[in-house]
mmCIF file of C-alpha atoms in Angstrom:
data_model
loop_
_atom_site.group_PDB
_atom_site.id
_atom_site.type_symbol
_atom_site.label_atom_id
_atom_site.label_comp_id
_atom_site.label_asym_id
_atom_site.label_seq_id
_atom_site.Cartn_x
_atom_site.Cartn_y
_atom_site.Cartn_z
ATOM 1 C CA MET A 1 61.592 105.217 134.564
ATOM 2 C CA PRO A 2 58.647 104.880 132.194
ATOM 3 C CA SER A 3 56.313 101.958 132.497
ATOM 4 C CA THR A 4 58.182 98.916 131.271
ATOM 5 C CA ASN A 5 57.023 95.320 131.026
ATOM 6 C CA THR A 6 59.779 93.241 132.558
ATOM 7 C CA GLY A 7 58.382 90.120 130.967
ATOM 8 C CA ALA A 8 59.009 88.146 134.142
ATOM 9 C CA GLY A 9 55.549 86.644 133.934
ATOM 10 C CA PHE A 10 54.829 87.278 137.617
ATOM 11 C CA GLY A 11 52.258 90.085 137.757
ATOM 12 C CA PRO A 12 52.899 91.481 141.262
ATOM 13 C CA ALA A 13 56.665 91.685 140.687
ATOM 14 C CA ASP A 14 56.139 93.165 137.223
ATOM 15 C CA ARG A 15 53.853 95.876 138.663
ATOM 16 C CA LEU A 16 56.217 96.638 141.551
ATOM 17 C CA ALA A 17 59.198 96.847 139.183
ATOM 18 C CA GLN A 18 57.457 99.715 137.391
ATOM 19 C CA ASP A 19 57.887 101.860 140.518
ATOM 20 C CA PRO A 20 61.673 102.088 141.108
ATOM 21 C CA GLU A 21 61.372 104.301 144.193
ATOM 22 C CA SER A 22 59.088 101.781 145.881
ATOM 23 C CA VAL A 23 61.534 99.016 144.958
ATOM 24 C CA ARG A 24 64.420 101.042 146.424
ATOM 25 C CA ARG A 25 62.592 101.750 149.689
ATOM 26 C CA ARG A 26 61.190 98.236 150.169
ATOM 27 C CA PHE A 27 64.476 96.580 149.156
ATOM 28 C CA TRP A 28 66.404 98.064 152.071
ATOM 29 C CA ILE A 29 63.686 97.190 154.576
ATOM 30 C CA LYS A 30 63.706 93.520 153.574
ATOM 31 C CA PHE A 31 67.463 93.336 153.004
ATOM 32 C CA LYS A 32 68.141 94.571 156.557
ATOM 33 C CA LYS A 33 65.827 91.886 157.964
ATOM 34 C CA VAL A 34 67.311 88.943 156.060
ATOM 35 C CA VAL A 35 70.917 89.783 155.136
ATOM 36 C CA ALA A 36 72.376 87.276 157.612
ATOM 37 C CA ARG A 37 70.448 84.436 155.936
ATOM 38 C CA LEU A 38 71.278 85.321 152.321
ATOM 39 C CA PRO A 39 74.094 83.346 150.739
ATOM 40 C CA PHE A 40 73.619 85.486 147.617
ATOM 41 C CA ALA A 41 73.676 88.897 149.376
ATOM 42 C CA GLU A 42 76.658 90.182 147.392
ATOM 43 C CA ASP A 43 75.073 89.276 144.043
ATOM 44 C CA LEU A 44 71.779 90.835 145.125
ATOM 45 C CA LEU A 45 73.504 94.085 146.113
ATOM 46 C CA ALA A 46 75.545 94.174 142.888
ATOM 47 C CA ALA A 47 72.301 93.728 140.925
ATOM 48 C CA TYR A 48 70.688 96.502 142.988
ATOM 49 C CA TYR A 49 73.570 98.906 142.309
ATOM 50 C CA CYS A 50 73.473 98.047 138.603
ATOM 51 C CA ALA A 51 69.691 98.539 138.439
ATOM 52 C CA PHE A 52 69.971 102.037 139.904
ATOM 53 C CA ASP A 53 73.085 103.069 137.971
ATOM 54 C CA ARG A 54 72.186 105.795 135.469
ATOM 55 C CA GLN A 55 74.658 104.276 132.989
ATOM 56 C CA THR A 56 72.748 100.975 132.903
ATOM 57 C CA PRO A 57 70.500 100.555 129.836
ATOM 58 C CA ARG A 58 66.749 100.647 130.508
ATOM 59 C CA HIS A 59 66.113 97.043 129.464
ATOM 60 C CA VAL A 60 68.782 95.848 131.910
ATOM 61 C CA GLN A 61 67.321 98.015 134.670
ATOM 62 C CA ALA A 62 63.875 96.540 133.957
ATOM 63 C CA ALA A 63 65.139 92.948 134.176
ATOM 64 C CA LEU A 64 67.018 93.585 137.408
ATOM 65 C CA LEU A 65 64.179 95.587 138.974
ATOM 66 C CA GLY A 66 61.829 92.692 138.207
ATOM 67 C CA ALA A 67 64.127 90.244 140.007
ATOM 68 C CA ILE A 68 64.627 92.601 142.944
ATOM 69 C CA ALA A 69 60.875 93.216 143.123
ATOM 70 C CA TYR A 70 60.322 89.464 143.360
ATOM 71 C CA PHE A 71 62.810 89.368 146.253
ATOM 72 C CA ILE A 72 60.984 92.071 148.207
ATOM 73 C CA LEU A 73 57.444 90.807 147.687
ATOM 74 C CA PRO A 74 55.926 89.544 150.940
ATOM 75 C CA PHE A 75 54.727 86.389 149.191
ATOM 76 C CA ASP A 76 56.361 84.118 146.671
ATOM 77 C CA PHE A 77 56.445 80.497 145.592
ATOM 78 C CA ILE A 78 58.519 79.317 148.576
ATOM 79 C CA PRO A 79 57.962 81.343 151.777
ATOM 80 C CA ASP A 80 61.170 83.093 152.861
ATOM 81 C CA MET A 81 60.702 82.079 156.493
ATOM 82 C CA LEU A 82 61.362 78.393 155.731
ATOM 83 C CA PRO A 83 64.884 77.418 156.782
ATOM 84 C CA VAL A 84 67.270 76.586 153.925
ATOM 85 C CA LEU A 85 64.594 76.520 151.187
ATOM 86 C CA GLY A 86 63.061 79.913 151.879
ATOM 87 C CA PHE A 87 65.197 81.958 149.526
ATOM 88 C CA THR A 88 65.832 79.367 146.810
ATOM 89 C CA ASP A 89 63.169 80.788 144.511
ATOM 90 C CA ASP A 90 64.453 84.336 145.082
ATOM 91 C CA ALA A 91 67.996 83.152 144.314
ATOM 92 C CA ALA A 92 66.826 81.397 141.139
ATOM 93 C CA VAL A 93 65.002 84.486 139.855
ATOM 94 C CA LEU A 94 67.988 86.690 140.665
ATOM 95 C CA ALA A 95 70.489 84.256 139.113
ATOM 96 C CA THR A 96 68.440 84.135 135.916
ATOM 97 C CA ALA A 97 68.248 87.926 135.708
ATOM 98 C CA ILE A 98 71.969 88.286 136.407
ATOM 99 C CA ARG A 99 72.842 85.729 133.732
ATOM 100 C CA MET A 100 70.717 87.648 131.238
ATOM 101 C CA VAL A 101 72.486 90.947 131.925
ATOM 102 C CA ALA A 102 75.841 89.851 133.383
ATOM 103 C CA SER A 103 77.904 92.034 131.080
ATOM 104 C CA HIS A 104 76.241 95.133 132.561
ATOM 105 C CA ILE A 105 77.075 94.308 136.191
ATOM 106 C CA THR A 106 80.460 95.969 136.402
ATOM 107 C CA PRO A 107 83.386 95.426 138.761
ATOM 108 C CA GLU A 108 82.378 98.764 140.328
ATOM 109 C CA HIS A 109 78.903 97.394 141.153
ATOM 110 C CA ARG A 110 80.492 94.304 142.724
ATOM 111 C CA ASP A 111 83.057 96.398 144.622
ATOM 112 C CA ALA A 112 80.261 98.608 145.974
ATOM 113 C CA ALA A 113 78.345 95.506 147.087
ATOM 114 C CA ARG A 114 81.383 94.061 148.879
ATOM 115 C CA ALA A 115 82.128 97.398 150.537
ATOM 116 C CA ALA A 116 78.525 97.771 151.700
ATOM 117 C CA LEU A 117 78.542 94.284 153.209
ATOM 118 C CA LYS A 118 81.853 94.981 154.974
ATOM 119 C CA ARG A 119 80.396 98.162 156.485
ATOM 120 C CA GLY A 120 77.401 96.195 157.720
ATOM 121 C CA VAL A 121 73.834 96.510 156.562
ATOM 122 C CA PRO A 122 73.700 99.473 154.178
ATOM 123 C CA GLU A 123 71.511 102.437 154.898
ATOM 124 C CA GLU A 124 68.160 102.742 153.150
ATOM 125 C CA GLY A 125 68.539 104.526 149.858
ATOM 126 C CA ALA A 126 72.316 104.157 149.866
ATOM 127 C CA SER A 127 73.722 104.705 146.423
ATOM 128 C CA GLN A 128 76.636 103.139 144.670
ATOM 129 C CA ALA A 129 79.942 103.942 146.390
#
């Protein structure tokens, strides 16, 4: 994907979002570590599948990649290791991105997310089912 400004206003996430392969690789590493603590795991996976779907428009991919990049960054406004509060900022960023592009997250993306969660932690680089 060509260099795209996600407009998220958070420089490190914006820069990371410009490298989709790095986002893909780092997403699965972090997701595997924290999936049990994520109440929004299904939404996050649906957003991931939408972001990497070739049918998804570029501007939607950019918005979702920015939100996913924020999730995988090792630092953020509220440290992820804090019980209960740790992922609230990640959830807020993701919820905002999903609301902006909700019509592009299809039932197939959500089905793939549910199926992946039922199978257990997905494999790194897994694509949409």
